[in-house]
């Protein structure tokens, strides 16, 4: 290479390493502090100040937050507006619930609701494997991932994107709900699966065990946050953002955007599956109303409100919206739906970065006023 | 180094024939300029070679047929391109842009880990395009000329054998044009370069060979002097100007 060209600055060597060094030292330290304070908050502070009732509510919110972490990855970083995460949440939830129902019933017995409806003499074949925890537990995560893989392979290769992808994912949620309601004898229909006695031998009515479930949920959330953080800061995370911002350009660089998107979609589905699986012991029920179109949209609303493109935004948004829903719908049951819609519109229109973008925005405002 | 060989290349959109039976051979290491009036089919030709639009005929690169392969496969065979409008990833840093361009063959294990060091090819490309001191800047904050250089740098780290550049100096200052031309000259020591350009001064300074397209066909081909002396070329350009 002879003539190169462009203006080269003499102080390159002196200037370039400084921000680099600060970043490589600072980032992991900040992350460690963040995770430590998160763990302190969830494992020490919350259990000591909240009543059992409030703590179990928090467990429920944290399950929803786990779904949100996945949406933050797929939508915030990958641009995949998935309006059907309820499907994966539901698959994970039902897989866990089926196992718990079978464990409650005891070996070779029908779950109580099947006996009640009285249409079946023996367990349907697709229920049987869920009797084993070795099948059921991995299935809560792997089954949603498999479904996401099959759907994503079809959809992303055909370059279905944007609103079309959103509508398709939502249609899947509607289809699953219709299936579950239609198969009342084997799925519990609109009632879903509920009335669980135990969770791997522990009595779920015992407050001590409910606390244990809360700790498992909190640990699961921290685990997913660590996973999401690793992915976001990895080379894959950079490529995912590139696909979001310029899918065609990525193609011309020799990457296949379909594969990149598929990974994010499958990981998000696995996270939703785990969330669903932990939701069942934490809340004690899974039914079609919890996994259909409306809850799927509510997941996305929480993520949008919190801030979809940063790690903690979806978590805070999901918890905030779920908490607001519980407290406000107690007071004004009719108004909550409208309020939620309004919140979504306001955030999308005026604060596209979500609440997570608020500090930066305020700082900029103040800076402008100051100067 | 590989050359490019098109035979009977034809692209039509709903009956409108944008490229109409083009035969074109670019020798390895050449700097070939494609010129012609608007609508001559220059960009469509590049779109066909890179797999963006469907075409019939034959495009051989290094003995391999490009037509019918998906875009990212053609890219992995060593064919890179830029666009008329800059298409760097504006939300990512210069370094990240280059790292992604260098990463088509990476395995899963490399992908899920963090980028800790700057790959050798990337730091060399940063030197070549003169953006070493801007490597942590967001690509969206670069000046127009720097974005174009970043695009070329991305092709370098992608390690393509064939660069297809669509109006690389549009909107650049004179100094930037000269710098870009020198960059292309040095790149062509190891790679084949095809440039679509409207800037005739730039073409005269840096083209080795020129192909003139008109209405989807090859009108004239040769050195700059030969093409300029061709009465048909003069007619087309005067006609287009009038």
Coordinates of C-alpha atoms in Angstrom, one line a residue:
Chain A
X1 CA 0.0 0.0 0.0
X2 CA 1.6 3.2 -1.1
X3 CA -0.3 6.4 -1.0
X4 CA -2.7 6.6 1.8
X5 CA -4.6 9.4 1.9
X6 CA -6.6 10.8 4.4
X7 CA -5.6 13.3 7.0
X8 CA -3.8 11.5 9.8
X9 CA -3.5 13.2 13.1
X10 CA -0.2 13.1 14.9
X11 CA -1.5 12.7 18.4
X12 CA -3.4 9.6 17.5
X13 CA -1.4 7.3 19.8
X14 CA -1.6 9.7 22.7
X15 CA -5.3 10.2 22.5
X16 CA -6.9 6.9 21.4
X17 CA -6.0 4.6 24.3
X18 CA -7.4 6.9 27.1
X19 CA -11.1 6.3 26.6
X20 CA -10.4 2.7 25.8
X21 CA -8.6 2.1 29.0
X22 CA -11.2 3.8 31.0
X23 CA -13.9 1.7 29.5
X24 CA -12.3 -1.7 29.9
X25 CA -11.6 -1.0 33.6
X26 CA -14.7 0.8 34.4
X27 CA -17.4 -1.2 32.8
X28 CA -17.1 -4.6 34.5
X29 CA -16.6 -2.8 37.8
X30 CA -19.8 -0.8 37.3
X31 CA -21.6 -4.0 36.3
X32 CA -20.4 -5.9 39.3
X33 CA -21.6 -3.1 41.6
X34 CA -24.9 -3.0 39.7
X35 CA -25.5 -6.7 40.1
X36 CA -24.4 -6.6 43.8
X37 CA -26.9 -3.9 44.6
X38 CA -29.6 -5.6 42.6
X39 CA -29.0 -8.8 44.6
X40 CA -29.0 -6.9 47.8
X41 CA -32.3 -5.2 46.9
X42 CA -34.0 -8.4 45.9
X43 CA -32.5 -10.9 48.4
X44 CA -32.1 -8.8 51.5
X45 CA -34.1 -5.6 51.4
X46 CA -37.3 -6.7 49.8
X47 CA -37.9 -9.8 51.9
X48 CA -37.3 -7.9 55.1
X49 CA -39.6 -5.0 54.5
X50 CA -42.4 -6.5 52.4
X51 CA -45.2 -8.6 53.8
X52 CA -45.7 -12.2 52.5
X53 CA -48.5 -10.9 50.3
X54 CA -46.5 -8.1 48.9
X55 CA -43.5 -10.3 48.4
X56 CA -45.5 -12.8 46.4
X57 CA -46.8 -10.0 44.3
X58 CA -43.2 -8.9 43.7
X59 CA -42.4 -12.5 42.6
X60 CA -45.2 -12.2 40.0
X61 CA -43.9 -8.9 38.8
X62 CA -40.3 -10.2 38.5
X63 CA -41.6 -13.1 36.4
X64 CA -43.1 -10.5 34.0
X65 CA -39.8 -8.7 34.1
X66 CA -38.0 -11.8 32.9
X67 CA -40.2 -11.8 29.8
X68 CA -39.3 -8.1 29.4
X69 CA -35.6 -8.8 29.5
X70 CA -36.1 -11.1 26.4
X71 CA -38.2 -8.5 24.6
X72 CA -35.5 -5.9 25.4
X73 CA -33.0 -8.1 23.5
X74 CA -35.2 -9.0 20.6
X75 CA -37.0 -5.7 20.1
X76 CA -34.8 -3.1 21.7
X77 CA -31.6 -4.4 20.2
X78 CA -32.8 -6.5 17.3
X79 CA -35.8 -4.4 16.2
X80 CA -38.1 -7.5 16.3
X81 CA -41.4 -6.2 17.6
X82 CA -42.8 -9.4 19.0
X83 CA -46.4 -9.1 20.1
X84 CA -46.7 -12.8 20.9
X85 CA -44.3 -13.4 23.8
X86 CA -47.4 -14.8 25.7
X87 CA -47.0 -17.9 23.6
X88 CA -43.6 -18.7 24.9
X89 CA -44.6 -17.6 28.4
X90 CA -47.6 -19.9 28.1
X91 CA -45.6 -22.9 26.8
X92 CA -43.2 -22.6 29.7
X93 CA -46.0 -22.1 32.2
X94 CA -48.2 -24.9 30.9
X95 CA -45.2 -27.3 30.8
X96 CA -44.4 -26.5 34.5
X97 CA -48.1 -26.6 35.5
X98 CA -48.6 -30.0 33.8
X99 CA -45.8 -31.4 35.7
X100 CA -47.0 -30.0 39.0
X101 CA -50.6 -31.3 38.3
X102 CA -49.2 -34.8 37.7
X103 CA -47.0 -34.6 40.7
X104 CA -50.0 -33.6 42.8
X105 CA -52.2 -36.4 41.5
X106 CA -49.6 -39.1 42.2
X107 CA -48.3 -41.9 40.0
X108 CA -50.7 -43.3 37.4
X109 CA -53.5 -40.9 38.5
X110 CA -55.4 -38.4 36.4
X111 CA -55.0 -34.7 37.4
X112 CA -58.1 -33.5 39.4
X113 CA -59.6 -31.5 36.6
X114 CA -59.5 -34.3 34.1
X115 CA -61.2 -36.6 36.6
X116 CA -63.8 -33.8 37.1
X117 CA -64.6 -33.4 33.5
X118 CA -64.7 -37.2 33.3
X119 CA -64.1 -37.5 29.5
X120 CA -60.9 -39.4 29.8
X121 CA -60.0 -42.8 31.0
X122 CA -56.3 -42.4 30.8
X123 CA -53.7 -39.6 30.5
X124 CA -53.3 -38.2 26.9
X125 CA -50.0 -39.3 25.4
X126 CA -48.6 -35.7 25.2
X127 CA -49.1 -35.3 29.0
X128 CA -47.2 -38.4 29.9
X129 CA -43.6 -37.1 29.5
X130 CA -44.3 -34.2 31.8
X131 CA -44.6 -36.6 34.7
X132 CA -40.9 -36.7 34.8
X133 CA -39.2 -33.5 36.1
X134 CA -36.2 -34.4 33.9
X135 CA -38.4 -33.9 30.9
X136 CA -40.7 -31.1 32.2
X137 CA -38.1 -28.8 33.6
X138 CA -35.9 -28.5 30.5
X139 CA -39.0 -28.4 28.4
X140 CA -40.2 -25.2 30.1
X141 CA -37.3 -23.5 28.3
X142 CA -36.5 -25.7 25.4
X143 CA -40.1 -26.1 24.1
X144 CA -40.6 -22.3 23.6
X145 CA -37.1 -22.1 22.0
X146 CA -38.0 -24.9 19.6
X147 CA -41.3 -23.3 18.6
X148 CA -39.5 -19.9 18.2
X149 CA -36.8 -21.6 16.1
X150 CA -39.3 -23.2 13.8
X151 CA -41.4 -20.1 13.4
X152 CA -38.4 -17.8 13.1
X153 CA -36.7 -20.0 10.5
X154 CA -39.8 -19.8 8.3
X155 CA -40.4 -16.1 8.9
X156 CA -37.0 -14.5 8.8
X157 CA -35.7 -16.3 5.8
X158 CA -38.8 -15.0 3.9
X159 CA -37.9 -11.5 5.0
X160 CA -41.1 -11.0 6.9
X161 CA -40.4 -7.9 9.1
X162 CA -41.8 -4.8 10.8
X163 CA -45.5 -4.7 11.2
X164 CA -46.0 -8.0 9.4
X165 CA -43.8 -9.8 11.9
X166 CA -45.6 -8.2 14.8
X167 CA -49.0 -9.2 13.4
X168 CA -47.9 -12.8 12.7
X169 CA -46.5 -13.2 16.2
X170 CA -49.7 -11.9 17.7
X171 CA -51.8 -14.2 15.5
X172 CA -49.8 -17.1 17.0
X173 CA -50.8 -15.9 20.5
X174 CA -54.4 -15.9 19.5
X175 CA -54.1 -19.3 17.9
X176 CA -52.6 -20.9 21.0
X177 CA -55.4 -19.4 23.2
X178 CA -58.1 -20.8 20.9
X179 CA -56.4 -24.2 21.0
X180 CA -56.2 -24.2 24.8
X181 CA -59.8 -23.2 25.2
X182 CA -61.0 -25.7 22.6
X183 CA -59.3 -28.6 24.3
X184 CA -60.9 -28.1 27.7
X185 CA -60.8 -31.8 28.7
X186 CA -57.0 -31.9 28.4
X187 CA -55.9 -28.3 29.0
X188 CA -58.4 -27.0 31.5
X189 CA -59.9 -24.7 29.0
X190 CA -60.5 -21.1 30.1
X191 CA -59.9 -22.1 33.7
X192 CA -56.4 -23.2 32.9
X193 CA -54.4 -25.2 35.4
X194 CA -54.6 -24.2 39.0
X195 CA -55.0 -25.5 42.6
X196 CA -51.5 -26.7 42.9
X197 CA -50.6 -28.4 46.2
X198 CA -46.9 -28.8 46.0
X199 CA -43.8 -27.7 44.2
X200 CA -41.2 -30.6 44.0
X201 CA -42.4 -31.9 47.3
X202 CA -42.7 -28.5 49.1
X203 CA -46.2 -27.4 50.2
X204 CA -47.0 -24.2 48.3
X205 CA -49.4 -23.1 51.1
X206 CA -46.5 -22.7 53.5
X207 CA -45.3 -19.1 53.5
X208 CA -41.7 -20.2 54.0
X209 CA -41.9 -22.1 50.7
X210 CA -43.6 -19.2 49.0
X211 CA -40.5 -17.2 50.0
X212 CA -38.3 -19.8 48.6
X213 CA -40.2 -19.5 45.3
X214 CA -39.6 -15.8 45.4
X215 CA -35.9 -16.3 45.9
X216 CA -35.8 -18.7 42.9
X217 CA -37.6 -16.1 40.8
X218 CA -35.3 -13.3 41.9
X219 CA -32.2 -15.5 41.1
X220 CA -33.7 -16.4 37.7
X221 CA -34.1 -12.7 36.9
X222 CA -30.5 -11.9 37.8
X223 CA -29.3 -14.8 35.8
X224 CA -31.3 -13.6 32.7
X225 CA -30.0 -10.1 33.2
X226 CA -26.4 -11.4 33.3
X227 CA -27.1 -13.4 30.1
X228 CA -28.7 -10.5 28.3
X229 CA -25.8 -8.2 29.3
X230 CA -23.2 -10.6 28.0
X231 CA -25.1 -10.9 24.7
X232 CA -25.6 -7.1 24.4
X233 CA -21.9 -6.4 24.9
X234 CA -20.7 -9.3 22.8
X235 CA -19.8 -9.1 19.1
X236 CA -23.2 -10.7 18.5
X237 CA -24.8 -7.8 20.3
X238 CA -23.0 -5.3 18.0
X239 CA -24.1 -7.3 14.9
X240 CA -27.7 -7.5 16.2
X241 CA -27.8 -3.7 16.4
X242 CA -26.3 -3.5 12.9
X243 CA -29.1 -5.8 11.6
X244 CA -31.7 -3.6 13.3
X245 CA -30.3 -0.4 11.7
X246 CA -29.3 -1.7 8.3
X247 CA -30.4 -5.2 7.5
X248 CA -29.5 -5.0 3.8
X249 CA -26.0 -3.6 4.5
X250 CA -25.3 -6.5 6.9
X251 CA -26.2 -8.9 4.1
X252 CA -23.6 -7.2 1.8
X253 CA -21.0 -7.8 4.4
X254 CA -21.5 -11.5 4.2
X255 CA -23.7 -12.0 7.3
X256 CA -27.1 -13.7 7.1
X257 CA -29.5 -11.4 9.0
X258 CA -32.0 -14.2 9.3
X259 CA -29.7 -16.2 11.5
X260 CA -28.8 -13.1 13.6
X261 CA -32.5 -12.4 14.2
X262 CA -33.3 -16.0 14.8
X263 CA -30.8 -16.2 17.7
X264 CA -32.3 -13.2 19.4
X265 CA -35.9 -14.4 18.9
X266 CA -35.1 -17.9 20.2
X267 CA -33.2 -16.6 23.3
X268 CA -36.1 -14.2 24.1
X269 CA -38.5 -17.2 23.8
X270 CA -36.4 -19.2 26.2
X271 CA -36.5 -16.3 28.7
X272 CA -40.2 -16.0 28.4
X273 CA -40.5 -19.8 28.9
X274 CA -38.5 -19.7 32.1
X275 CA -40.6 -16.8 33.2
X276 CA -43.8 -18.7 32.6
X277 CA -42.4 -21.8 34.4
X278 CA -41.6 -19.7 37.5
X279 CA -44.9 -17.8 37.3
X280 CA -46.9 -20.9 38.0
X281 CA -45.5 -21.8 41.5
X282 CA -45.2 -18.0 42.3
X283 CA -48.8 -17.1 41.4
X284 CA -50.5 -20.5 41.4
X285 CA -52.2 -20.4 38.1
X286 CA -51.7 -20.4 34.4
X287 CA -54.6 -19.9 32.0
X288 CA -55.4 -18.6 28.5
X289 CA -56.2 -15.1 29.8
X290 CA -52.6 -14.8 31.1
X291 CA -50.9 -15.6 27.8
X292 CA -53.2 -14.3 25.0
X293 CA -53.1 -11.2 22.9
X294 CA -53.7 -8.7 25.6
X295 CA -51.0 -9.9 28.0
X296 CA -48.6 -10.2 25.1
X297 CA -49.2 -6.5 24.3
X298 CA -48.9 -5.6 28.0
X299 CA -45.4 -7.2 28.0
X300 CA -44.4 -4.9 25.2
X301 CA -46.0 -1.8 26.9
X302 CA -43.9 -2.4 30.0
X303 CA -40.7 -2.7 27.9
X304 CA -41.6 0.5 25.9
X305 CA -42.3 2.4 29.1
X306 CA -39.1 1.4 30.8
X307 CA -36.8 1.8 27.7
X308 CA -36.3 -1.0 25.4
X309 CA -32.7 -0.5 24.3
X310 CA -31.0 -0.6 27.7
X311 CA -30.5 -3.5 30.0
X312 CA -32.6 -2.5 33.0
X313 CA -35.2 -0.4 31.2
X314 CA -37.5 -3.4 30.4
X315 CA -37.2 -4.7 33.9
X316 CA -38.1 -1.4 35.6
X317 CA -40.9 -0.8 33.0
X318 CA -42.4 -4.2 33.4
X319 CA -42.4 -4.0 37.2
X320 CA -43.7 -0.4 37.2
X321 CA -46.6 -1.2 34.8
X322 CA -47.5 -4.4 36.6
X323 CA -47.5 -2.6 39.9
X324 CA -49.5 0.3 38.6
X325 CA -52.0 -2.2 37.1
X326 CA -52.5 -3.9 40.5
X327 CA -52.8 -0.7 42.5
X328 CA -54.8 1.3 40.1
X329 CA -57.1 -1.4 38.9
X330 CA -58.1 -2.0 42.5
X331 CA -59.2 1.7 42.7
X332 CA -60.5 2.3 39.2
X333 CA -61.0 -1.0 37.5
X334 CA -62.6 0.5 34.4
X335 CA -60.1 3.2 33.9
X336 CA -56.9 1.1 33.9
X337 CA -57.2 -0.1 30.3
X338 CA -57.5 3.4 29.0
X339 CA -54.7 4.6 31.3
X340 CA -52.4 1.9 30.0
X341 CA -53.2 2.8 26.4
X342 CA -52.6 6.4 27.1
X343 CA -49.3 5.6 28.8
X344 CA -48.1 3.7 25.8
X345 CA -49.1 6.4 23.4
X346 CA -47.4 9.1 25.5
X347 CA -44.2 7.1 25.8
X348 CA -44.0 6.2 22.1
X349 CA -44.8 9.7 21.0
X350 CA -42.8 11.8 23.4
X351 CA -40.2 9.5 25.0
X352 CA -39.2 6.8 22.5
X353 CA -36.2 5.8 24.7
X354 CA -38.6 5.1 27.6
X355 CA -38.1 6.2 31.2
X356 CA -34.5 5.0 31.0
X357 CA -33.9 7.9 28.6
X358 CA -35.4 10.4 31.0
X359 CA -32.3 11.3 33.0
X360 CA -30.2 12.0 29.9
X361 CA -33.1 14.1 28.5
X362 CA -33.4 16.1 31.7
X363 CA -29.6 16.6 31.8
X364 CA -29.6 17.9 28.3
X365 CA -32.6 20.2 29.0
X366 CA -30.9 21.6 32.1
X367 CA -27.6 22.0 30.2
X368 CA -29.4 24.0 27.5
X369 CA -31.1 26.2 30.0
X370 CA -27.8 26.7 31.8
X371 CA -25.8 27.8 28.8
Chain B
X1 CA -6.9 -11.7 -7.5
X2 CA -9.9 -12.4 -9.6
X3 CA -11.6 -10.7 -12.6
X4 CA -15.2 -10.3 -13.5
X5 CA -16.9 -11.6 -16.6
X6 CA -20.5 -10.9 -17.5
X7 CA -22.2 -12.5 -20.5
X8 CA -25.6 -11.5 -21.8
X9 CA -26.6 -10.0 -18.5
X10 CA -30.2 -8.9 -18.6
X11 CA -32.4 -7.4 -15.9
X12 CA -36.1 -6.4 -16.4
X13 CA -38.6 -4.9 -14.0
X14 CA -42.2 -5.7 -15.0
X15 CA -41.3 -5.6 -18.6
X16 CA -39.0 -2.6 -18.4
X17 CA -35.5 -3.7 -19.5
X18 CA -33.0 -1.9 -17.3
X19 CA -29.9 -4.0 -18.4
X20 CA -30.2 -5.4 -21.8
X21 CA -27.7 -8.1 -22.7
X22 CA -24.4 -6.6 -21.3
X23 CA -21.1 -8.3 -22.0
X24 CA -18.4 -6.9 -19.8
X25 CA -15.0 -8.2 -18.8
X26 CA -13.0 -6.6 -16.0
X27 CA -9.4 -7.8 -15.7
X28 CA -7.9 -8.5 -12.3
X29 CA -6.4 -5.4 -10.7
X30 CA -8.2 -3.0 -13.0
X31 CA -9.9 0.2 -12.0
X32 CA -12.9 0.2 -14.3
X33 CA -15.2 3.2 -14.4
X34 CA -18.8 2.7 -15.4
X35 CA -20.3 5.9 -16.8
X36 CA -23.4 6.8 -18.6
X37 CA -26.4 9.1 -18.4
X38 CA -29.0 8.7 -15.7
X39 CA -31.1 5.5 -16.3
X40 CA -28.3 3.8 -18.3
X41 CA -28.5 0.8 -15.9
X42 CA -25.2 1.3 -14.0
X43 CA -26.5 0.8 -10.5
X44 CA -28.8 -2.0 -11.7
X45 CA -25.8 -3.8 -13.1
X46 CA -24.1 -3.7 -9.7
X47 CA -27.3 -4.7 -8.1
X48 CA -27.4 -7.8 -10.4
X49 CA -23.8 -8.7 -9.7
X50 CA -24.3 -8.5 -5.9
X51 CA -27.6 -10.5 -5.9
X52 CA -29.9 -7.6 -5.0
X53 CA -32.0 -8.0 -8.2
X54 CA -32.8 -11.0 -10.2
X55 CA -31.0 -11.3 -13.5
X56 CA -30.5 -13.7 -16.4
X57 CA -27.3 -14.4 -18.3
X58 CA -24.0 -15.2 -16.7
X59 CA -21.7 -13.4 -14.2
X60 CA -18.5 -15.2 -13.4
X61 CA -16.2 -14.1 -10.7
X62 CA -13.0 -16.2 -10.2
X63 CA -14.7 -18.9 -12.3
X64 CA -17.7 -19.0 -10.1
X65 CA -21.3 -18.2 -11.2
X66 CA -22.7 -15.4 -9.0
X67 CA -26.2 -15.3 -10.4
X68 CA -28.7 -17.2 -8.3
X69 CA -26.8 -17.0 -5.1
X70 CA -28.2 -15.1 -2.1
X71 CA -26.6 -11.7 -1.3
X72 CA -24.6 -12.8 1.7
X73 CA -23.1 -15.8 -0.1
X74 CA -22.0 -13.6 -3.0
X75 CA -20.4 -11.3 -0.4
X76 CA -18.5 -14.2 1.1
X77 CA -17.1 -15.1 -2.3
X78 CA -15.3 -11.8 -2.1
X79 CA -17.6 -9.3 -3.8
X80 CA -18.2 -6.1 -1.8
X81 CA -20.1 -2.9 -2.7
X82 CA -21.1 0.5 -1.4
X83 CA -24.2 2.5 -2.1
X84 CA -25.0 6.0 -3.4
X85 CA -26.2 7.0 0.0
X86 CA -23.9 6.2 2.8
X87 CA -25.0 3.1 4.7
X88 CA -22.7 2.8 7.6
X89 CA -24.3 1.8 10.9
X90 CA -24.7 5.2 12.4
X91 CA -25.5 4.0 15.9
X92 CA -22.2 2.0 16.2
X93 CA -18.7 3.3 16.5
X94 CA -16.2 3.3 13.6
X95 CA -14.4 0.4 15.2
X96 CA -17.6 -1.6 15.6
X97 CA -18.5 -1.0 12.0
X98 CA -15.2 -2.3 10.8
X99 CA -15.3 -5.2 13.2
X100 CA -18.7 -6.3 11.9
X101 CA -17.5 -6.0 8.4
X102 CA -14.5 -8.2 9.2
X103 CA -16.6 -10.9 10.9
X104 CA -18.5 -12.8 8.3
X105 CA -16.7 -16.1 9.0
X106 CA -16.8 -16.0 12.8
X107 CA -17.9 -18.9 14.8
X108 CA -20.5 -18.9 17.6
X109 CA -18.0 -18.9 20.4
X110 CA -16.3 -15.8 19.1
X111 CA -19.6 -14.1 18.6
X112 CA -21.0 -14.5 22.1
X113 CA -17.9 -13.0 23.6
X114 CA -16.8 -9.4 23.9
X115 CA -14.4 -7.8 21.5
X116 CA -11.4 -7.2 23.6
X117 CA -8.7 -6.3 21.2
X118 CA -8.7 -4.6 17.8
X119 CA -8.1 -7.2 15.1
X120 CA -5.0 -6.7 13.0
X121 CA -6.9 -6.2 9.7
X122 CA -9.1 -3.6 11.4
X123 CA -6.3 -1.5 12.7
X124 CA -4.6 -1.7 9.3
X125 CA -7.8 -0.5 7.6
X126 CA -8.1 2.3 10.1
X127 CA -4.6 3.5 9.1
X128 CA -5.4 3.1 5.4
X129 CA -8.6 5.2 5.6
X130 CA -7.1 7.6 8.1
X131 CA -9.7 7.3 10.7
X132 CA -7.5 5.8 13.5
X133 CA -8.2 8.8 15.8
X134 CA -11.9 8.7 15.2
X135 CA -12.3 5.0 15.9
X136 CA -14.4 5.3 19.0
X137 CA -16.7 8.0 17.4
X138 CA -20.2 7.0 16.4
X139 CA -20.3 6.5 12.6
X140 CA -23.3 8.8 12.5
X141 CA -21.2 11.7 13.7
X142 CA -18.6 11.4 10.9
X143 CA -18.4 14.0 8.1
X144 CA -19.8 12.8 4.8
X145 CA -16.3 12.1 3.2
X146 CA -15.3 10.2 6.3
X147 CA -18.4 8.0 6.1
X148 CA -17.5 7.1 2.5
X149 CA -14.0 6.2 3.6
X150 CA -15.4 4.1 6.3
X151 CA -17.5 2.3 3.7
X152 CA -14.3 1.6 1.7
X153 CA -12.5 0.5 4.9
X154 CA -15.4 -1.9 5.6
X155 CA -14.8 -3.5 2.2
X156 CA -11.1 -3.8 2.9
X157 CA -11.5 -5.6 6.2
X158 CA -14.2 -7.8 4.6
X159 CA -11.3 -8.8 2.4
X160 CA -13.2 -8.6 -0.8
X161 CA -11.4 -9.2 -4.1
X162 CA -13.8 -7.1 -6.0
X163 CA -15.0 -3.6 -4.9
X164 CA -18.1 -2.2 -6.6
X165 CA -18.3 1.5 -5.6
X166 CA -21.5 3.5 -6.4
X167 CA -20.5 7.2 -6.7
X168 CA -17.9 7.1 -3.9
X169 CA -16.8 10.8 -4.3
X170 CA -20.3 12.4 -4.7
X171 CA -20.4 15.4 -2.3
X172 CA -16.7 15.3 -1.5
X173 CA -14.3 18.2 -1.6
X174 CA -11.5 18.4 -4.1
X175 CA -8.9 17.3 -1.6
X176 CA -11.1 14.4 -0.5
X177 CA -11.6 13.3 -4.1
X178 CA -7.9 13.2 -4.7
X179 CA -7.3 11.3 -1.4
X180 CA -10.0 8.8 -2.4
X181 CA -8.5 8.4 -5.9
X182 CA -5.1 7.7 -4.4
X183 CA -6.8 5.2 -2.0
X184 CA -8.4 3.4 -5.0
X185 CA -5.1 3.3 -6.8
X186 CA -3.4 1.6 -3.8
X187 CA -6.3 -0.8 -3.3
X188 CA -6.1 -1.9 -6.9
X189 CA -2.6 -3.3 -6.3
X190 CA -4.3 -6.3 -4.6
X191 CA -8.0 -6.0 -5.7
X192 CA -10.2 -5.3 -8.6
X193 CA -12.2 -2.1 -8.5
X194 CA -15.3 -1.0 -10.4
X195 CA -16.5 2.5 -9.9
X196 CA -19.8 4.1 -10.9
X197 CA -19.2 7.8 -11.2
X198 CA -20.7 11.0 -12.7
X199 CA -17.7 13.1 -11.9
X200 CA -15.7 13.3 -15.2
X201 CA -12.6 15.0 -13.7
X202 CA -12.4 12.2 -11.2
X203 CA -12.8 9.6 -13.9
X204 CA -10.1 11.2 -16.1
X205 CA -7.6 11.2 -13.2
X206 CA -8.1 7.8 -11.8
X207 CA -9.7 5.4 -14.3
X208 CA -7.6 2.8 -16.0
X209 CA -10.4 1.6 -18.3
X210 CA -13.9 2.9 -18.9
X211 CA -17.2 1.4 -20.0
X212 CA -20.0 3.6 -21.2
X213 CA -23.5 2.3 -20.7
X214 CA -26.5 3.7 -22.4
X215 CA -30.1 2.5 -22.2
X216 CA -29.0 -0.8 -20.6
X217 CA -26.3 -1.6 -23.2
X218 CA -22.6 -1.2 -23.6
X219 CA -22.1 1.8 -25.8
X220 CA -18.3 2.1 -25.8
X221 CA -15.3 0.6 -23.9
X222 CA -11.6 1.3 -23.7
X223 CA -9.2 3.7 -22.1
X224 CA -10.3 7.2 -21.1
X225 CA -8.9 8.7 -24.3
X226 CA -10.5 6.1 -26.6
X227 CA -13.9 6.6 -24.9
X228 CA -13.7 10.3 -25.1
X229 CA -12.8 10.2 -28.8
X230 CA -15.8 7.9 -29.5
X231 CA -18.4 10.0 -31.5
X232 CA -21.3 7.9 -30.1
X233 CA -20.3 8.8 -26.5
X234 CA -20.2 12.4 -27.4
X235 CA -23.6 12.2 -29.0
X236 CA -25.2 10.5 -26.0
X237 CA -23.7 13.0 -23.5
X238 CA -24.6 16.0 -25.7
X239 CA -28.0 14.6 -26.3
X240 CA -28.5 14.0 -22.6
X241 CA -27.4 17.5 -21.8
X242 CA -29.7 19.2 -24.3

